Coordinates of C-alpha atoms and ligand atoms in Angstrom, one line a residue:
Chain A
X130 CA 7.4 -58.6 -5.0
X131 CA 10.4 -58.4 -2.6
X132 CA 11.6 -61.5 -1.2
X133 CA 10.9 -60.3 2.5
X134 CA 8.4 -58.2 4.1
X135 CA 10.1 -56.3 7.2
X136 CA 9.4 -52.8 7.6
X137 CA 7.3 -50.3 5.6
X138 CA 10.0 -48.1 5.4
X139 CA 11.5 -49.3 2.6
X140 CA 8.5 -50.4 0.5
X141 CA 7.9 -48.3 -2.7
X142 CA 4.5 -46.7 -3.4
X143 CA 4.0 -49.3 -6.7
X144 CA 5.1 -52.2 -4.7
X145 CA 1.8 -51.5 -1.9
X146 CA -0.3 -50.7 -4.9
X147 CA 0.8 -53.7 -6.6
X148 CA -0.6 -56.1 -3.0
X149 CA -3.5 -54.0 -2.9
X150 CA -4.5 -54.6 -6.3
X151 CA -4.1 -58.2 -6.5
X152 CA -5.9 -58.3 -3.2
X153 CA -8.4 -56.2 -4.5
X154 CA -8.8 -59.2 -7.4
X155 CA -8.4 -62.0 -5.0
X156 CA -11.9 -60.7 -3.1
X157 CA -13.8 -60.1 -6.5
X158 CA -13.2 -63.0 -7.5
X159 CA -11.9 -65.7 -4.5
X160 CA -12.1 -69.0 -6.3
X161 CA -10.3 -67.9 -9.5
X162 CA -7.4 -68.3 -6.5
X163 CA -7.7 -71.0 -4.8
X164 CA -5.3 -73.6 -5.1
X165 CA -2.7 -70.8 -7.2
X166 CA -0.1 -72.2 -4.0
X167 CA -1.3 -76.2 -3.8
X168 CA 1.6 -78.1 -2.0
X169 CA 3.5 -75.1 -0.4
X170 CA 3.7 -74.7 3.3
X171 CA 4.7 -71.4 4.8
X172 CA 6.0 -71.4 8.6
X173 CA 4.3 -69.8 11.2
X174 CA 6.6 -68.7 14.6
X175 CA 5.1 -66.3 17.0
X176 CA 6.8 -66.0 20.3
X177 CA 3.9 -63.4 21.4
X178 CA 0.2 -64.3 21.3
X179 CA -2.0 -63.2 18.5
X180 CA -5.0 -64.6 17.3
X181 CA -6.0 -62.5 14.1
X182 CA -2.7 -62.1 12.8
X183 CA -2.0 -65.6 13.2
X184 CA -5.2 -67.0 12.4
X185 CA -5.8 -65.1 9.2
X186 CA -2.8 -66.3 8.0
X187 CA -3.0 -69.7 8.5
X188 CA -6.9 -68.8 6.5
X189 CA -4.9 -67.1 3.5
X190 CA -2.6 -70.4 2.7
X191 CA -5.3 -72.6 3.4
X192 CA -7.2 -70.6 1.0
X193 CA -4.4 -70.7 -1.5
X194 CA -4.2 -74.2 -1.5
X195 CA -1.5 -74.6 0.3
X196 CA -1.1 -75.5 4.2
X197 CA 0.9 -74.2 7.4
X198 CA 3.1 -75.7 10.2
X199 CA 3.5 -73.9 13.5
X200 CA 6.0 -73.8 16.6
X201 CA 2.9 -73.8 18.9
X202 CA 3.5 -71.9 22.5
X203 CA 7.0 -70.8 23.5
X204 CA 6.7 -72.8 26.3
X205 CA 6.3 -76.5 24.9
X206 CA 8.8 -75.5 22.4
X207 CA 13.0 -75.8 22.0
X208 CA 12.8 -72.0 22.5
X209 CA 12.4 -72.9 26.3
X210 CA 15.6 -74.7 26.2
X211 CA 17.0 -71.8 25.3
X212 CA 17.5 -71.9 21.5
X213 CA 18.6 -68.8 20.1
X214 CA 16.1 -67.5 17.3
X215 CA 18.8 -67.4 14.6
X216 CA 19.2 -71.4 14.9
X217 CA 15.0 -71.8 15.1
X218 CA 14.5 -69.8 11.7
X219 CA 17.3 -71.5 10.4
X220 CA 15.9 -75.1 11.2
X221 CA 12.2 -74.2 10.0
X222 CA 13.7 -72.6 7.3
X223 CA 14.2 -76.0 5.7
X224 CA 11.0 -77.2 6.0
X225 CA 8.8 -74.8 4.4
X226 CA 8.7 -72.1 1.5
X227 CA 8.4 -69.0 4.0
X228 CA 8.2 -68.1 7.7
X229 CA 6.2 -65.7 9.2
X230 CA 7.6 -64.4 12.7
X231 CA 6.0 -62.2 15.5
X232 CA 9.1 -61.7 18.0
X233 CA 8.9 -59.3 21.5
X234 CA 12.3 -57.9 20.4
X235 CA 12.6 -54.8 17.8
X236 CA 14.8 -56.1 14.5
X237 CA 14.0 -59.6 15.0
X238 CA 12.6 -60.4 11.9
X239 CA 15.6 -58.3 10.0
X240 CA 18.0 -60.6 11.9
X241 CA 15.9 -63.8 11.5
X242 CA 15.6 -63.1 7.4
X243 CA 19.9 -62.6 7.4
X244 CA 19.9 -66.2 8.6
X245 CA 17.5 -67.6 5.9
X246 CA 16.8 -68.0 2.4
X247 CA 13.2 -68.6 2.3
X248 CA 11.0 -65.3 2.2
X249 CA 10.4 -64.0 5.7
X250 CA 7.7 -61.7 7.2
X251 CA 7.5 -59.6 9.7
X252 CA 4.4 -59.8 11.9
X253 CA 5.4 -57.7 14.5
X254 CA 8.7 -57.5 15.9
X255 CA 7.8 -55.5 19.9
X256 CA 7.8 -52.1 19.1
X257 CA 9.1 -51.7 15.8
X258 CA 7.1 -52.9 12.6
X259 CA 4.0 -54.5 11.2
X260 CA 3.8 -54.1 7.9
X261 CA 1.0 -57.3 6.9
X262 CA -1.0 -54.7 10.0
X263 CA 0.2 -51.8 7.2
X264 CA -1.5 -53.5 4.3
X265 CA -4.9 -54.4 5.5
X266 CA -4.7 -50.6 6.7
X267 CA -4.3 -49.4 3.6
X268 CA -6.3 -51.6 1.6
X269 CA -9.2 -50.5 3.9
X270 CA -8.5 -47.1 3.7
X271 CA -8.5 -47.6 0.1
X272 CA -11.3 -48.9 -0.2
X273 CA -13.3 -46.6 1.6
X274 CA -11.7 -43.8 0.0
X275 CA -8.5 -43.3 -1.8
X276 CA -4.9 -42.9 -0.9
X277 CA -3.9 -39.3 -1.9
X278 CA -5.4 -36.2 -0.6
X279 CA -6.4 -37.2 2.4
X280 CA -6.3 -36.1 5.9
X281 CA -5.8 -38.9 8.7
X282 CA -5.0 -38.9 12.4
X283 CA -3.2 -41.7 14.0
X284 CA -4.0 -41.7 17.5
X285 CA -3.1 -43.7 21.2
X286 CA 0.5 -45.2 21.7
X287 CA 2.1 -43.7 19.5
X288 CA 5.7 -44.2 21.2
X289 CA 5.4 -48.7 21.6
X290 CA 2.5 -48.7 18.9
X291 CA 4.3 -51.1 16.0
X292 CA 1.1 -51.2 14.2
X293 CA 1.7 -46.8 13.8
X294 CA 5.1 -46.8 13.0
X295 CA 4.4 -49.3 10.1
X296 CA 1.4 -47.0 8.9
X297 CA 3.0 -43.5 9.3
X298 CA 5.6 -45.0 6.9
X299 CA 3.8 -46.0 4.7
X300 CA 1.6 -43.2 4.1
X301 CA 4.3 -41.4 3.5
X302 CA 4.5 -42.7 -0.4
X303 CA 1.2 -41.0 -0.5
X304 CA 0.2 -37.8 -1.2
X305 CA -2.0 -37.6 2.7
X306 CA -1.2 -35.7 5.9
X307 CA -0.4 -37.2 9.0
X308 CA -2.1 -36.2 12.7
X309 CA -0.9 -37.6 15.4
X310 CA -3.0 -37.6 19.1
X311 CA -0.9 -38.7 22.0
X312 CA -0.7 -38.7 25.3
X313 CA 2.5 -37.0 26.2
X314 CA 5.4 -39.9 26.9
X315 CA 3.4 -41.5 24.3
X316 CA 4.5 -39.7 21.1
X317 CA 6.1 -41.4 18.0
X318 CA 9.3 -41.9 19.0
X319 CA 11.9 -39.3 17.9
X320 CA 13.7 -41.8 15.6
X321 CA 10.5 -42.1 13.4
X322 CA 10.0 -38.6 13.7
X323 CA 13.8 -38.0 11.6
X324 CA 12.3 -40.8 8.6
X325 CA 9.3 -39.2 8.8
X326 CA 10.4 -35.7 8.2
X327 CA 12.9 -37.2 6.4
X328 CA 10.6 -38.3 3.8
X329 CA 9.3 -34.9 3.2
X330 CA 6.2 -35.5 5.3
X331 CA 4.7 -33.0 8.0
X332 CA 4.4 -33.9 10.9
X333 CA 1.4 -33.0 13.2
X334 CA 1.2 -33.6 17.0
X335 CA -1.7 -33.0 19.2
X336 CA -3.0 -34.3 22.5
X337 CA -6.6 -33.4 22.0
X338 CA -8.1 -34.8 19.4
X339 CA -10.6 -32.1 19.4
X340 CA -7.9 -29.9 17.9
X341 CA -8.3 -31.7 14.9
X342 CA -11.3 -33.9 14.7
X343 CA -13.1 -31.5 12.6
X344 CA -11.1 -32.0 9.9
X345 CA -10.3 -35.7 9.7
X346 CA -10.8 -38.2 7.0
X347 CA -9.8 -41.1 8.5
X348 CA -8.9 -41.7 12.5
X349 CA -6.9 -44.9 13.7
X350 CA -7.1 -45.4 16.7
X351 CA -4.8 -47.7 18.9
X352 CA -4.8 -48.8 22.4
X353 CA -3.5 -47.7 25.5
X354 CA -1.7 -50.3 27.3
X355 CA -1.7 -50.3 31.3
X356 CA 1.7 -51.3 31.4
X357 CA 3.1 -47.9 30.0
X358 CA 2.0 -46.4 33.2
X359 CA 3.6 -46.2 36.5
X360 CA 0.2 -46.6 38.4
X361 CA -3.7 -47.5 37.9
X362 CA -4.8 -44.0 38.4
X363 CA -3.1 -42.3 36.3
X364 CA -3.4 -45.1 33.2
X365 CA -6.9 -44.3 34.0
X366 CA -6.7 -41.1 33.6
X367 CA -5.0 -40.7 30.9
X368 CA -6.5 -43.3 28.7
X369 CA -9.9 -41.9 29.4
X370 CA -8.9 -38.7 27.1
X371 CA -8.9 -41.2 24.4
X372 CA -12.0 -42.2 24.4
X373 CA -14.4 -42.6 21.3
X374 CA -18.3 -42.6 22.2
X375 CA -20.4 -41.1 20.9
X376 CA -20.6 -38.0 22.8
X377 CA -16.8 -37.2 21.2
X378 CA -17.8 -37.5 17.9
X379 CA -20.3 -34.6 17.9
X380 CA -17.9 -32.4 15.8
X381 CA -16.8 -35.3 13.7
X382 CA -17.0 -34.9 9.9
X383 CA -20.1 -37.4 8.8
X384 CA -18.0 -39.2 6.6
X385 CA -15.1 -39.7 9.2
X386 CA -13.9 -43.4 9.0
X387 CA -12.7 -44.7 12.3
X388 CA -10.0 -47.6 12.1
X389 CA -8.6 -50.0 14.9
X390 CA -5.9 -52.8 14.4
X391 CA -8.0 -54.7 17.4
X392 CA -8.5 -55.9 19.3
X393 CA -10.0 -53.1 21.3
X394 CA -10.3 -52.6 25.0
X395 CA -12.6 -49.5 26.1
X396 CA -11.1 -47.2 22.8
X397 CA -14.1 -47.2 21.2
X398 CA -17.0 -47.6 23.1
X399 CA -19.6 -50.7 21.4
X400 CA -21.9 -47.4 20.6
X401 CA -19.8 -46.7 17.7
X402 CA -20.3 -50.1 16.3
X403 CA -23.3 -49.4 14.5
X404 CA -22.1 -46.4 12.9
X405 CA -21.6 -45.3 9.5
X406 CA -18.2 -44.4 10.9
X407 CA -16.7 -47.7 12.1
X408 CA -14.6 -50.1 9.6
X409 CA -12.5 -51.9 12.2
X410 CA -14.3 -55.4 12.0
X411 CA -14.5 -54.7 7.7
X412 CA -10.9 -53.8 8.3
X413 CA -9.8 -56.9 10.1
X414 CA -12.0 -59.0 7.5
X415 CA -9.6 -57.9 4.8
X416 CA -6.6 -59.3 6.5
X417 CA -7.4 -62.2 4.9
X418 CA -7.6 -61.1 1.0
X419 CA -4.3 -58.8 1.7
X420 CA -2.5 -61.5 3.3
X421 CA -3.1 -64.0 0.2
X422 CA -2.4 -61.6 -1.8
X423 CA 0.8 -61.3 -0.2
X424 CA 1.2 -64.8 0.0
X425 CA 0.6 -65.6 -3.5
X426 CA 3.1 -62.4 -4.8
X427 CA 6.0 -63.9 -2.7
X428 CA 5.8 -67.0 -3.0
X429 CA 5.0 -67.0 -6.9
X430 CA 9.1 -65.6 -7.1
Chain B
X225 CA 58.3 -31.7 12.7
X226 CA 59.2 -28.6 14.3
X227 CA 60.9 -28.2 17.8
X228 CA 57.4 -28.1 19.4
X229 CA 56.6 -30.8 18.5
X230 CA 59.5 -33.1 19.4
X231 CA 59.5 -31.6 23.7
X232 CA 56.6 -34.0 23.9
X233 CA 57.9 -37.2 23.7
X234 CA 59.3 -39.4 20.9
X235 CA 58.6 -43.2 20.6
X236 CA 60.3 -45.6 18.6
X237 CA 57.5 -47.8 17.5
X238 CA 53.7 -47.1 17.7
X239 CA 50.9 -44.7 16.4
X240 CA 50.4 -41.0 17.0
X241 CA 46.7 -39.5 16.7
X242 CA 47.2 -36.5 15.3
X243 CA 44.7 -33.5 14.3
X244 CA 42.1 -35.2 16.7
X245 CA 39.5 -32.6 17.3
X246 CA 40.2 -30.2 20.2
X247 CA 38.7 -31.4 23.5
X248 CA 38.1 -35.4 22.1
X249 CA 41.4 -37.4 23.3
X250 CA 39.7 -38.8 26.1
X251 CA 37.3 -39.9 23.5
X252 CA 39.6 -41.6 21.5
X253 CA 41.4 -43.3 24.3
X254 CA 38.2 -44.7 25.7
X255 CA 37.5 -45.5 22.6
X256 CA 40.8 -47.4 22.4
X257 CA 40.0 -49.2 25.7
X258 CA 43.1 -47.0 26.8
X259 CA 42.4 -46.6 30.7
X260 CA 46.1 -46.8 32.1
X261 CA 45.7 -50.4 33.2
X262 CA 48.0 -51.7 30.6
X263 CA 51.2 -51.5 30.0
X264 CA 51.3 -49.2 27.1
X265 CA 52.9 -46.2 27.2
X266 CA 50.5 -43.4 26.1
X267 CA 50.7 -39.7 26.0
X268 CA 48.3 -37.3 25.5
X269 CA 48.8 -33.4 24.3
X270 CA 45.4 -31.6 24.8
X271 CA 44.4 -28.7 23.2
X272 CA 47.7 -27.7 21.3
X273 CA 48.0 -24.5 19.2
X274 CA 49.1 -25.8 15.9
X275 CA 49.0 -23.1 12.6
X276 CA 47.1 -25.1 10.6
X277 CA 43.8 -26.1 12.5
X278 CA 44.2 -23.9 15.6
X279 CA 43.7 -26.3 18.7
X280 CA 44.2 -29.8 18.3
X281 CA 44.5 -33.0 20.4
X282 CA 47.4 -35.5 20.0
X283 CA 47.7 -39.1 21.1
X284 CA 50.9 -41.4 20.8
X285 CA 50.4 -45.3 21.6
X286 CA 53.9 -47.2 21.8
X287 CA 53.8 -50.4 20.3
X288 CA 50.0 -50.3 19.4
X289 CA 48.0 -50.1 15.9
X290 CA 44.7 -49.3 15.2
X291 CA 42.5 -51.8 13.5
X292 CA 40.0 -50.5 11.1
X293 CA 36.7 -50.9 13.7
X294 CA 38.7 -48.4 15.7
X295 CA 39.4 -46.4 12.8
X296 CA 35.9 -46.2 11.7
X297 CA 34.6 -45.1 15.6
X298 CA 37.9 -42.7 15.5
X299 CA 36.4 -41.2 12.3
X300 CA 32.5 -40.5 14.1
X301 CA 34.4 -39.1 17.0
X302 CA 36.8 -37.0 15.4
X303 CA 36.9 -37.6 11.5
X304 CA 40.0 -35.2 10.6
X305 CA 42.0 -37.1 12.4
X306 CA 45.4 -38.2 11.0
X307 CA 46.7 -41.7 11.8
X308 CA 50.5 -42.0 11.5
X309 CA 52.5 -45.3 12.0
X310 CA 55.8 -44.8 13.9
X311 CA 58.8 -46.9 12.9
X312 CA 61.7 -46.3 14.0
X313 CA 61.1 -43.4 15.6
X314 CA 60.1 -41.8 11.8
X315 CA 56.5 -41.5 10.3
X316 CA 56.5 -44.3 8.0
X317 CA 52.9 -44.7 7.2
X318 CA 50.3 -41.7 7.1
X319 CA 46.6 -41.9 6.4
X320 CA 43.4 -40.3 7.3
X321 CA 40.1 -41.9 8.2
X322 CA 36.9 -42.5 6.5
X323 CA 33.8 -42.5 7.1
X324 CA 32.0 -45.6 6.5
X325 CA 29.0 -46.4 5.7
X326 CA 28.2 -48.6 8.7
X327 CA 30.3 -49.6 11.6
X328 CA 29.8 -53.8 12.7
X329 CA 30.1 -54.1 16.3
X330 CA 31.6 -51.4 18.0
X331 CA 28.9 -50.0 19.5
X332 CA 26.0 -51.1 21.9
X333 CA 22.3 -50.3 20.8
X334 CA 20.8 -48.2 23.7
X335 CA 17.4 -49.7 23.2
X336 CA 17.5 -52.5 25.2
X337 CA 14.8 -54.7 23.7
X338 CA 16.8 -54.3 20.1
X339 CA 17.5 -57.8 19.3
X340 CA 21.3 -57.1 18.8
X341 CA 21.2 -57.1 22.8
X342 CA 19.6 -60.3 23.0
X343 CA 21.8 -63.8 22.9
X344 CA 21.7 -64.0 19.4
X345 CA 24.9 -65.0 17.3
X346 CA 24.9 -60.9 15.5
X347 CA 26.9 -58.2 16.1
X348 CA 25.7 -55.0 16.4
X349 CA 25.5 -52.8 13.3
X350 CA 24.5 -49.0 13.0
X351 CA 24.6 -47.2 9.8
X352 CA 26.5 -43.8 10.1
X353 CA 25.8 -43.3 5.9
X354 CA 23.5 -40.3 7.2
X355 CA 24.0 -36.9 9.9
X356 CA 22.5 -39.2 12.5
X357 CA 24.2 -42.7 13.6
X358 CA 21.1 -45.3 13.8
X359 CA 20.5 -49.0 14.4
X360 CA 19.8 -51.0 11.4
X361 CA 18.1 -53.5 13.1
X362 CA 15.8 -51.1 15.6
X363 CA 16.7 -47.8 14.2
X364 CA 17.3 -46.1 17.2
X365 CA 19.8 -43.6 17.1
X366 CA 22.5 -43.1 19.0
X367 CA 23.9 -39.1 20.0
X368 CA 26.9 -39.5 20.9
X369 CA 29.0 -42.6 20.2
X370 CA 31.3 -42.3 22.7
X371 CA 28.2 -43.2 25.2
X372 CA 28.0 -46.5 23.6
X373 CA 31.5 -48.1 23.0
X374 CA 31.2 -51.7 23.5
Ligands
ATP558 N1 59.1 -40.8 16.6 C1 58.0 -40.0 17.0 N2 57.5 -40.1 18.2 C2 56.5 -39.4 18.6 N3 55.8 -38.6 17.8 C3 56.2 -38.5 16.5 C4 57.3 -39.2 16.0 N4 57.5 -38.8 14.7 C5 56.5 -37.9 14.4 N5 55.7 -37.7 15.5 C6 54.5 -36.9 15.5 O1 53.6 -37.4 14.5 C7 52.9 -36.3 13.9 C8 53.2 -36.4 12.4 O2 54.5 -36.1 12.1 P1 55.0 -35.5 10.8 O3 56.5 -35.4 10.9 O4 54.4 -36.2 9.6 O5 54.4 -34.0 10.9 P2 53.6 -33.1 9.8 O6 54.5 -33.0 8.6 O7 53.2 -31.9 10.6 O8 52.4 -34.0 9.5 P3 50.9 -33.5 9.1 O9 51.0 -33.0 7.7 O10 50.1 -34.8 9.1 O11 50.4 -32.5 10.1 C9 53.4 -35.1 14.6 O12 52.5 -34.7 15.6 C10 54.7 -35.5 15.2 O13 55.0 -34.7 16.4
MG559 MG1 51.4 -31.1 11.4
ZN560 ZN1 19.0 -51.5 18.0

């Protein structure tokens, strides 16, 4: 396993495979791990909030044997003084065998990991990656199905959504297509687009996801944030197209999956819950066994 | 040199720009922070019928040489340019550009959440390896260069 996690761009297809199967052991067979990291201490600095990134972390070195340390809120911290994030990582750096970051700005955690020489990873960096997001993904969709040959649609924010840039990559070292349902302003933004395409993959862009739905295997769906919106009435109405209840998923394939990176706001109606379709409390369960696995690959090197 | 050439103005020491794409010397002297608030003496030849390439731009700098940052950015802008050193009013050093691979610094990232625009201690950095000229840290990519000179 590489020393740092940043994007998904540059991961190879046997390097996923190869977290997704020692996940895949580390939940058959959770005790056989425990302990496998006794005495190392990974760092945990999120200058955004998160509570299932963060939390299921701090579960998979705990689980490992090992413990974690954390900055706690910006505010209390020396980041409100003004400390640049290339002297914080640097600090931390010394006190524990890997840091996990969560930063508002795009290539932080590529910066961060030129200062240090601990392993680094990247749990979100605002718009641009997050690949740990990636690996549960796929180790859900994996489980529920396969990798190749299938035929999934990505929709929401496309454009500011970090969790679907991290995704589309990494699908890409699969043999699946790629839908993408977006509002307009909201599409992948055109930079991903070029890697994308790039990368030999197809691109397919729709606003209705009834253009599609038909044919879907799997559809992740991401949220809508007010903020991208000039006023209240038109974030309403435009976020009310994507929708999931029920009622939209008349024409859905039975054996459509439905996905979320949560949490959820009014995407997917509570309806949905107890259908065969949803795996978006499954797939935030498995954060845990990808994230050890992760863990356990990076800091075994 | 022929004739031509020499009615435009000859300088004892310095650079000339020569074979800069037709149309780009205001580029290049943007590029070169050249705005006529200095006191270097700089003239310009714009779109000059040469032979060889058909039109061409021509900039000589008195007492001025490039560094290689600028020659990397000269090379995005305009990259059949010829750079030739001027001493004593005789070309004593010719060389073309390169492309790099990446050029450190020299440009601004448009996005302005990209951490490179933050008050971190990095510099900028876009990898020009590829047709299109993107950030390494945010990978946004940049059109046209000359939009983004720092
Ligand atoms: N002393 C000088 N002052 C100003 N410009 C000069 C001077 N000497 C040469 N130049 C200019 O520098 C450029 C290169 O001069 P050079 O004599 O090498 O021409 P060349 O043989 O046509 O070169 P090339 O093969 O690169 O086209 C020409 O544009 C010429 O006009
Ligand atoms: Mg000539
Ligand atoms: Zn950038």
């Amino acid at each position: 396993m590489r020393e740092c996690l940043i994007t998904t761009k540059g991961l190879s297809r046997e390097e996923i495979v190869e977290v997704l199967d020692h996940a895949e052991e580390i939940e058959k067979n959770p005790t056989a791990h425990y302990g496998s990291q006794s005495g190392k201490i990974i760092g945990l600095l999120f200058y955004e909030p998160s509570t299932r990134t963060r939390m299921s972390f701090e579960a998979a070195i705990k689980r490992l044997g090992g413990d974690s340390i954390s900055m706690g809120p910006v505010e209390n911290s020396s980041v409100a003084k003004g400390e640049t994030l290339a002297d914080t990582v640097r600090v931390v750096a010394g006190y524990v065998d890997a840091i996990v970051l969560r930063h508002p700005k795009e290539g932080a955690a590529k910066m961060a990991s030129g200062f240090i020489d601990v392993p680094l990873i990247n749990a979100g960096d605002g718009a641009g990656q997050h690949p740990t997001q990636t690996l549960l993904d796929l180790y859900t969709i994996r489980k529920s199905a396969k990798l190749d040959g299938l035929n999934i649609g990505v929709m929401g924010d496309l454009k500011y959504g970090r969790t679907v840039h991290s995704l589309a990559h990494a699908i890409t070292k699969f043999d699946s297509q790629l839908n993408f349902i977006s509002p307009k302003g909201l599409q992948l933004p055109d930079n991903v687009k070029y890697d994308l395409e790039k990368s030999g993959t197809e691109i397919y862009e729709y606003t209705e996801l009834d253009d599609i739905l038909s044919t879907l295997d799997i559809l992740y769906v991401t949220r809508i944030q007010r903020e991208r919106f000039p006023d209240e009435e038109e974030y309403r109405k435009v976020s009310g197209q994507y929708r999931i209840n029920k009622k939209t998923l008349e024409n859905a394939p039975k054996h459509l999956k439905i996905m979320h990176p949560l949490p959820r706001m009014e995407e997917i109606s509570p309806e949905i819950d107890e259908t065969k379709h949803a795996i978006y409390i499954e797939q935030a369960h498995n954060g845990v066994a990808v994230r050890m696995a992760l863990l356990d690959l990076m800091l075994k090197s | 040199m022929t004739d031509k050439e020499l009615h435009i103005s000859k300088i004892e020491n310095g650079t000339v720009i020569d074979h800069i794409k037709a149309g780009q010397c205001l580029n290049v002297l943007a590029l070169l922070g050249i705005d006529g608030s200095d006191e270097e003496s700089v003239s310009v030849v714009m779109n000059f019928s040469s032979s060889t390439v058909g039109s061409k731009d021509i900039v000589k700098i008195q007492n001025r040489e490039l560094n290689q940052d600028e020659l990397d950015v000269l090379s995005l802008i305009s990259p059949n340019v010829t750079i030739n050193i001027i001493s004593n009013y005789e070309v004593s050093l010719k060389h073309r550009v390169q492309r790099p691979e990446y050029v450190v610094g020299v440009l601004n990232c448009p996005n302005r959440n990209c951490i490179t625009n933050a008050k971190e201690p990095i510099e900028s950095k876009f990898n020009v390896k590829d047709e299109v000229i993107s950030c390494e840290y945010c990978g946004t990519h940049i059109e046209d260069v000359t939009q983004h000179l720092s």
